[in-house]
Amino acid sequence: MAETRSRFRAVIFDVDGVLVDSPHETAWREALAELMTGDWKDLRPETSWEEDAFTAAVYRQVLSGRPRMDGARAALEHFAVPDADRRAVEYADRKQTRLLQLIDERRFHAYDDGVRFVAAVQAAGIAVAAASSSRNAALFLRAIPAPDRPGETLLDRFDADLSGRPVAHGKPDPDLFLTAASALDVPAAECVVVEDAISGVQAAKAGGMWALGVARFGDTDDLEDAGADLVVTSLDEVDLAAFTAGRLTRRGAV
């Protein structure tokens, strides 16, 4: 998208899938497997769940970008687990326990292109905020060194961290991103949201913001269909000179 509305004054980053290859997907998958082969094994014939049914595609389409309880409920409904509303609490708690174990085991890493992009836009005088639905996002960001600031972490780079902030409605509603824009004191129309999830892109557009999609898993078409203004497979593909001038485009684009 080459049209210019104004200079971008803020970039709002999702964390999981954009800045960090976090173990959320693994935690959701393993937690459900534990329940379906343990405490909930008697329910299994009533469901569509199988050992290999919880695929990466299911995670991206059903859970990615959603608050924990919304994601738990959506996954259980996807697999036709009875009484999904009530069981979502137990599933979400089991997932959180497993996630913390994976974090302790350092089963995650930063996406270098994402870390570079944070530093580059901030160096250009553009405000940056983290706005993940996950309350665990700060744990990941605090564990990643800031490459250009010895002794600091990636979390220290952000002007605001809204991750896990309670809002009236989770993604695809724009509440979290609008809260981030307000915290930065920047109008929504001058904010760019960086997202890897369909629900996140939809939330950005619903809030009147620009949406930069990061398709790390071959889901370019899905993010474009969700309304992303530009989709890249790596944030290194973004034309930084154009970005600082208020244009969201790919390097080398005519």
mmCIF file of C-alpha atoms in Angstrom:
data_model
loop_
_atom_site.group_PDB
_atom_site.id
_atom_site.type_symbol
_atom_site.label_atom_id
_atom_site.label_comp_id
_atom_site.label_asym_id
_atom_site.label_seq_id
_atom_site.Cartn_x
_atom_site.Cartn_y
_atom_site.Cartn_z
ATOM 1 C CA MET A 1 0.000 0.000 0.000
ATOM 2 C CA ALA A 2 1.698 3.167 -1.156
ATOM 3 C CA GLU A 3 -0.859 5.807 -0.163
ATOM 4 C CA THR A 4 0.220 8.227 2.570
ATOM 5 C CA ARG A 5 -2.258 9.486 5.174
ATOM 6 C CA SER A 6 0.285 10.921 7.604
ATOM 7 C CA ARG A 7 3.580 9.981 9.144
ATOM 8 C CA PHE A 8 3.385 6.930 11.367
ATOM 9 C CA ARG A 9 3.822 8.019 14.973
ATOM 10 C CA ALA A 10 3.492 4.665 16.730
ATOM 11 C CA VAL A 11 3.960 0.960 16.110
ATOM 12 C CA ILE A 12 2.039 -1.511 18.250
ATOM 13 C CA PHE A 13 3.481 -5.015 18.333
ATOM 14 C CA ASP A 14 1.832 -8.302 19.046
ATOM 15 C CA VAL A 15 4.421 -10.542 20.729
ATOM 16 C CA ASP A 16 3.778 -14.226 20.083
ATOM 17 C CA GLY A 17 4.587 -14.982 16.441
ATOM 18 C CA VAL A 18 5.880 -11.476 15.734
ATOM 19 C CA LEU A 19 8.740 -10.965 18.195
ATOM 20 C CA VAL A 20 8.957 -14.353 19.883
ATOM 21 C CA ASP A 21 8.554 -17.940 18.751
ATOM 22 C CA SER A 22 6.821 -18.738 22.012
ATOM 23 C CA PRO A 23 5.541 -22.149 23.137
ATOM 24 C CA HIS A 24 1.870 -21.128 23.361
ATOM 25 C CA GLU A 25 0.886 -23.504 20.568
ATOM 26 C CA THR A 26 2.748 -26.381 22.217
ATOM 27 C CA ALA A 27 1.205 -25.598 25.606
ATOM 28 C CA TRP A 28 -2.344 -25.531 24.220
ATOM 29 C CA ARG A 29 -1.802 -28.771 22.305
ATOM 30 C CA GLU A 30 -0.156 -30.684 25.151
ATOM 31 C CA ALA A 31 -2.627 -29.448 27.767
ATOM 32 C CA LEU A 32 -5.584 -30.683 25.735
ATOM 33 C CA ALA A 33 -3.875 -34.009 25.082
ATOM 34 C CA GLU A 34 -3.297 -34.444 28.813
ATOM 35 C CA LEU A 35 -6.976 -33.826 29.527
ATOM 36 C CA MET A 36 -8.349 -35.933 26.691
ATOM 37 C CA THR A 37 -6.180 -38.910 27.638
ATOM 38 C CA GLY A 38 -6.597 -38.350 31.375
ATOM 39 C CA ASP A 39 -9.369 -36.604 33.287
ATOM 40 C CA TRP A 40 -11.605 -36.216 30.229
ATOM 41 C CA LYS A 41 -10.964 -39.575 28.579
ATOM 42 C CA ASP A 42 -14.596 -40.640 28.979
ATOM 43 C CA LEU A 43 -15.622 -37.661 26.831
ATOM 44 C CA ARG A 44 -13.359 -38.551 23.946
ATOM 45 C CA PRO A 45 -15.930 -40.563 21.897
ATOM 46 C CA GLU A 46 -18.232 -37.516 21.903
ATOM 47 C CA THR A 47 -15.555 -35.227 20.453
ATOM 48 C CA SER A 48 -13.641 -34.829 17.200
ATOM 49 C CA TRP A 49 -10.306 -34.697 19.036
ATOM 50 C CA GLU A 50 -7.536 -37.089 17.945
ATOM 51 C CA GLU A 51 -3.834 -37.179 18.779
ATOM 52 C CA ASP A 52 -2.909 -35.542 15.471
ATOM 53 C CA ALA A 53 -5.982 -33.305 15.074
ATOM 54 C CA PHE A 54 -4.555 -30.290 16.892
ATOM 55 C CA THR A 55 -2.462 -28.980 14.011
ATOM 56 C CA ALA A 56 -0.564 -25.720 13.573
ATOM 57 C CA ALA A 57 -3.347 -24.604 11.250
ATOM 58 C CA VAL A 58 -5.941 -25.176 13.981
ATOM 59 C CA TYR A 59 -3.879 -23.117 16.401
ATOM 60 C CA ARG A 60 -3.544 -20.196 13.969
ATOM 61 C CA GLN A 61 -7.186 -20.230 12.903
ATOM 62 C CA VAL A 62 -8.862 -20.948 16.246
ATOM 63 C CA LEU A 63 -6.628 -19.776 19.109
ATOM 64 C CA SER A 64 -3.896 -17.447 17.910
ATOM 65 C CA GLY A 65 -4.279 -13.869 19.121
ATOM 66 C CA ARG A 66 -7.185 -14.553 21.474
ATOM 67 C CA PRO A 67 -7.231 -13.967 25.244
ATOM 68 C CA ARG A 68 -6.660 -17.171 27.218
ATOM 69 C CA MET A 69 -10.268 -17.939 28.162
ATOM 70 C CA ASP A 70 -11.583 -17.062 24.699
ATOM 71 C CA GLY A 71 -8.965 -19.324 23.143
ATOM 72 C CA ALA A 72 -9.722 -22.213 25.483
ATOM 73 C CA ARG A 73 -13.430 -21.983 24.757
ATOM 74 C CA ALA A 74 -12.877 -21.702 21.001
ATOM 75 C CA ALA A 75 -10.605 -24.751 20.936
ATOM 76 C CA LEU A 76 -13.040 -26.886 22.902
ATOM 77 C CA GLU A 77 -15.888 -25.821 20.650
ATOM 78 C CA HIS A 78 -13.738 -26.620 17.609
ATOM 79 C CA PHE A 79 -13.244 -30.182 18.866
ATOM 80 C CA ALA A 80 -16.897 -30.471 19.981
ATOM 81 C CA VAL A 81 -15.993 -31.020 23.628
ATOM 82 C CA PRO A 82 -19.244 -31.013 25.660
ATOM 83 C CA ASP A 83 -19.917 -28.193 28.109
ATOM 84 C CA ALA A 84 -17.158 -26.081 26.611
ATOM 85 C CA ASP A 85 -17.913 -22.956 28.660
ATOM 86 C CA ARG A 86 -17.403 -24.727 31.991
ATOM 87 C CA ARG A 87 -14.494 -26.894 30.880
ATOM 88 C CA ALA A 88 -12.647 -23.924 29.371
ATOM 89 C CA VAL A 89 -11.560 -22.827 32.858
ATOM 90 C CA GLU A 90 -9.839 -26.141 33.566
ATOM 91 C CA TYR A 91 -8.287 -26.227 30.102
ATOM 92 C CA ALA A 92 -6.976 -22.651 30.376
ATOM 93 C CA ASP A 93 -5.463 -23.395 33.798
ATOM 94 C CA ARG A 94 -3.807 -26.571 32.511
ATOM 95 C CA LYS A 95 -2.412 -24.679 29.528
ATOM 96 C CA GLN A 96 -0.981 -21.944 31.760
ATOM 97 C CA THR A 97 0.761 -24.491 33.976
ATOM 98 C CA ARG A 98 2.296 -26.173 30.940
ATOM 99 C CA LEU A 99 3.326 -22.834 29.433
ATOM 100 C CA LEU A 100 5.205 -21.779 32.553
ATOM 101 C CA GLN A 101 7.042 -25.102 32.497
ATOM 102 C CA LEU A 102 8.074 -24.504 28.881
ATOM 103 C CA ILE A 103 9.223 -20.976 29.712
ATOM 104 C CA ASP A 104 11.350 -22.318 32.573
ATOM 105 C CA GLU A 105 12.866 -24.766 30.095
ATOM 106 C CA ARG A 106 13.607 -21.821 27.722
ATOM 107 C CA ARG A 107 11.597 -23.466 24.952
ATOM 108 C CA PHE A 108 11.356 -20.275 22.931
ATOM 109 C CA HIS A 109 13.502 -17.818 20.990
ATOM 110 C CA ALA A 110 13.277 -14.311 19.595
ATOM 111 C CA TYR A 111 12.677 -13.561 15.928
ATOM 112 C CA ASP A 112 15.733 -11.530 14.987
ATOM 113 C CA ASP A 113 13.913 -9.616 12.250
ATOM 114 C CA GLY A 114 11.306 -8.527 14.802
ATOM 115 C CA VAL A 115 13.939 -7.350 17.277
ATOM 116 C CA ARG A 116 15.690 -5.389 14.517
ATOM 117 C CA PHE A 117 12.419 -3.799 13.428
ATOM 118 C CA VAL A 118 11.618 -2.614 16.967
ATOM 119 C CA ALA A 119 15.044 -0.980 17.223
ATOM 120 C CA ALA A 120 14.847 0.562 13.743
ATOM 121 C CA VAL A 121 11.459 2.231 14.122
ATOM 122 C CA GLN A 122 12.318 3.476 17.608
ATOM 123 C CA ALA A 123 15.584 4.921 16.308
ATOM 124 C CA ALA A 124 13.510 6.804 13.736
ATOM 125 C CA GLY A 125 11.625 8.523 16.554
ATOM 126 C CA ILE A 126 8.498 6.381 16.337
ATOM 127 C CA ALA A 127 6.904 5.258 19.622
ATOM 128 C CA VAL A 128 6.585 1.510 20.221
ATOM 129 C CA ALA A 129 4.234 -0.513 22.392
ATOM 130 C CA ALA A 130 3.761 -4.209 23.099
ATOM 131 C CA ALA A 131 0.126 -5.296 23.057
ATOM 132 C CA SER A 132 -0.294 -9.044 23.276
ATOM 133 C CA SER A 133 -3.438 -10.723 24.550
ATOM 134 C CA SER A 134 -1.176 -12.929 26.653
ATOM 135 C CA ARG A 135 -0.348 -12.020 30.238
ATOM 136 C CA ASN A 136 2.883 -13.975 29.768
ATOM 137 C CA ALA A 137 4.318 -11.724 27.042
ATOM 138 C CA ALA A 138 6.481 -9.737 29.458
ATOM 139 C CA LEU A 139 8.149 -12.966 30.617
ATOM 140 C CA PHE A 140 9.368 -13.579 27.080
ATOM 141 C CA LEU A 141 10.393 -9.990 26.373
ATOM 142 C CA ARG A 142 12.270 -9.751 29.663
ATOM 143 C CA ALA A 143 14.309 -12.835 28.738
ATOM 144 C CA ILE A 144 15.529 -11.376 25.417
ATOM 145 C CA PRO A 145 18.569 -9.060 25.489
ATOM 146 C CA ALA A 146 18.258 -5.738 23.669
ATOM 147 C CA PRO A 147 20.917 -6.060 20.934
ATOM 148 C CA ASP A 148 21.864 -2.379 20.913
ATOM 149 C CA ARG A 149 21.567 -1.621 24.635
ATOM 150 C CA PRO A 150 23.871 -3.723 26.834
ATOM 151 C CA GLY A 151 22.287 -4.657 30.130
ATOM 152 C CA GLU A 152 18.745 -4.011 28.904
ATOM 153 C CA THR A 153 16.080 -6.434 27.691
ATOM 154 C CA LEU A 154 13.688 -6.198 24.784
ATOM 155 C CA LEU A 155 10.957 -5.255 27.246
ATOM 156 C CA ASP A 156 12.976 -2.156 28.167
ATOM 157 C CA ARG A 157 12.771 -0.963 24.561
ATOM 158 C CA PHE A 158 9.038 -0.365 24.666
ATOM 159 C CA ASP A 159 7.487 2.960 25.556
ATOM 160 C CA ALA A 160 4.432 1.066 26.833
ATOM 161 C CA ASP A 161 3.555 -2.566 27.536
ATOM 162 C CA LEU A 162 -0.166 -3.330 27.424
ATOM 163 C CA SER A 163 0.230 -7.088 27.182
ATOM 164 C CA GLY A 164 -2.419 -8.963 29.111
ATOM 165 C CA ARG A 165 -4.213 -5.734 30.022
ATOM 166 C CA PRO A 166 -7.870 -6.471 30.836
ATOM 167 C CA VAL A 167 -10.160 -5.008 28.191
ATOM 168 C CA ALA A 168 -13.891 -5.261 27.609
ATOM 169 C CA HIS A 169 -13.468 -7.330 24.454
ATOM 170 C CA GLY A 170 -10.530 -9.335 23.137
ATOM 171 C CA LYS A 171 -9.343 -9.550 19.549
ATOM 172 C CA PRO A 172 -10.816 -9.301 16.907
ATOM 173 C CA ASP A 173 -12.284 -6.309 18.761
ATOM 174 C CA PRO A 174 -9.844 -3.374 18.789
ATOM 175 C CA ASP A 175 -9.993 -2.553 22.515
ATOM 176 C CA LEU A 176 -6.428 -3.616 23.354
ATOM 177 C CA PHE A 177 -4.871 -1.740 20.447
ATOM 178 C CA LEU A 178 -6.930 1.375 21.126
ATOM 179 C CA THR A 179 -5.777 1.225 24.751
ATOM 180 C CA ALA A 180 -2.175 1.042 23.523
ATOM 181 C CA ALA A 181 -2.671 4.027 21.211
ATOM 182 C CA SER A 182 -4.147 5.981 24.104
ATOM 183 C CA ALA A 183 -1.198 5.064 26.351
ATOM 184 C CA LEU A 184 1.160 6.427 23.679
ATOM 185 C CA ASP A 185 -1.068 9.469 23.124
ATOM 186 C CA VAL A 186 -1.181 8.795 19.381
ATOM 187 C CA PRO A 187 -4.360 8.825 17.235
ATOM 188 C CA ALA A 188 -5.375 5.410 15.922
ATOM 189 C CA ALA A 189 -5.007 6.541 12.300
ATOM 190 C CA GLU A 190 -1.291 7.194 12.913
ATOM 191 C CA CYS A 191 -0.603 3.755 14.410
ATOM 192 C CA VAL A 192 0.673 0.632 12.672
ATOM 193 C CA VAL A 193 -0.137 -2.716 14.277
ATOM 194 C CA VAL A 194 2.256 -5.604 13.587
ATOM 195 C CA GLU A 195 0.426 -8.923 13.811
ATOM 196 C CA ASP A 196 0.714 -12.537 12.739
ATOM 197 C CA ALA A 197 -2.858 -13.547 13.625
ATOM 198 C CA ILE A 198 -6.037 -13.108 11.621
ATOM 199 C CA SER A 199 -7.899 -11.877 14.699
ATOM 200 C CA GLY A 200 -5.143 -9.332 15.370
ATOM 201 C CA VAL A 201 -5.257 -7.926 11.851
ATOM 202 C CA GLN A 202 -9.035 -7.685 12.094
ATOM 203 C CA ALA A 203 -8.697 -5.869 15.426
ATOM 204 C CA ALA A 204 -6.253 -3.345 13.975
ATOM 205 C CA LYS A 205 -8.519 -2.533 11.039
ATOM 206 C CA ALA A 206 -11.587 -2.351 13.281
ATOM 207 C CA GLY A 207 -9.717 0.266 15.308
ATOM 208 C CA GLY A 208 -8.904 2.393 12.258
ATOM 209 C CA MET A 209 -5.206 1.488 12.313
ATOM 210 C CA TRP A 210 -2.783 0.284 9.689
ATOM 211 C CA ALA A 211 -2.095 -3.473 9.805
ATOM 212 C CA LEU A 212 1.260 -5.023 8.933
ATOM 213 C CA GLY A 213 0.903 -8.796 8.732
ATOM 214 C CA VAL A 214 3.787 -11.180 9.351
ATOM 215 C CA ALA A 215 3.186 -14.494 7.599
ATOM 216 C CA ARG A 216 5.737 -16.809 9.141
ATOM 217 C CA PHE A 217 3.779 -19.973 8.320
ATOM 218 C CA GLY A 218 2.691 -19.536 4.723
ATOM 219 C CA ASP A 219 -0.560 -17.807 5.643
ATOM 220 C CA THR A 220 -0.137 -14.695 3.503
ATOM 221 C CA ASP A 221 -3.536 -15.097 1.839
ATOM 222 C CA ASP A 222 -5.330 -15.444 5.179
ATOM 223 C CA LEU A 223 -3.768 -12.234 6.530
ATOM 224 C CA GLU A 224 -4.517 -10.349 3.319
ATOM 225 C CA ASP A 225 -8.114 -11.576 3.414
ATOM 226 C CA ALA A 226 -8.329 -10.325 7.013
ATOM 227 C CA GLY A 227 -7.512 -6.832 5.743
ATOM 228 C CA ALA A 228 -3.756 -6.390 6.258
ATOM 229 C CA ASP A 229 -2.379 -3.383 4.391
ATOM 230 C CA LEU A 230 0.894 -5.204 3.764
ATOM 231 C CA VAL A 231 1.954 -8.786 4.431
ATOM 232 C CA VAL A 232 5.597 -9.873 4.656
ATOM 233 C CA THR A 233 7.241 -13.127 5.634
ATOM 234 C CA SER A 234 9.997 -11.261 7.496
ATOM 235 C CA LEU A 235 10.007 -7.741 8.904
ATOM 236 C CA ASP A 236 13.349 -7.265 7.135
ATOM 237 C CA GLU A 237 11.269 -6.960 3.948
ATOM 238 C CA VAL A 238 9.668 -3.688 5.078
ATOM 239 C CA ASP A 239 11.078 -0.582 3.377
ATOM 240 C CA LEU A 240 12.220 1.377 6.437
ATOM 241 C CA ALA A 241 12.886 4.607 4.556
ATOM 242 C CA ALA A 242 9.352 4.563 3.183
ATOM 243 C CA PHE A 243 7.987 3.562 6.575
ATOM 244 C CA THR A 244 9.508 6.552 8.333
ATOM 245 C CA ALA A 245 7.977 8.736 5.601
ATOM 246 C CA GLY A 246 4.520 7.316 6.274
ATOM 247 C CA ARG A 247 4.320 4.639 3.581
ATOM 248 C CA LEU A 248 3.826 0.953 4.259
ATOM 249 C CA THR A 249 5.547 -0.896 1.447
ATOM 250 C CA ARG A 250 7.998 -3.681 0.685
ATOM 251 C CA ARG A 251 11.634 -3.072 -0.180
ATOM 252 C CA GLY A 252 12.129 -2.796 -3.906
ATOM 253 C CA ALA A 253 8.444 -2.178 -4.598
ATOM 254 C CA VAL A 254 7.788 0.150 -7.497
#
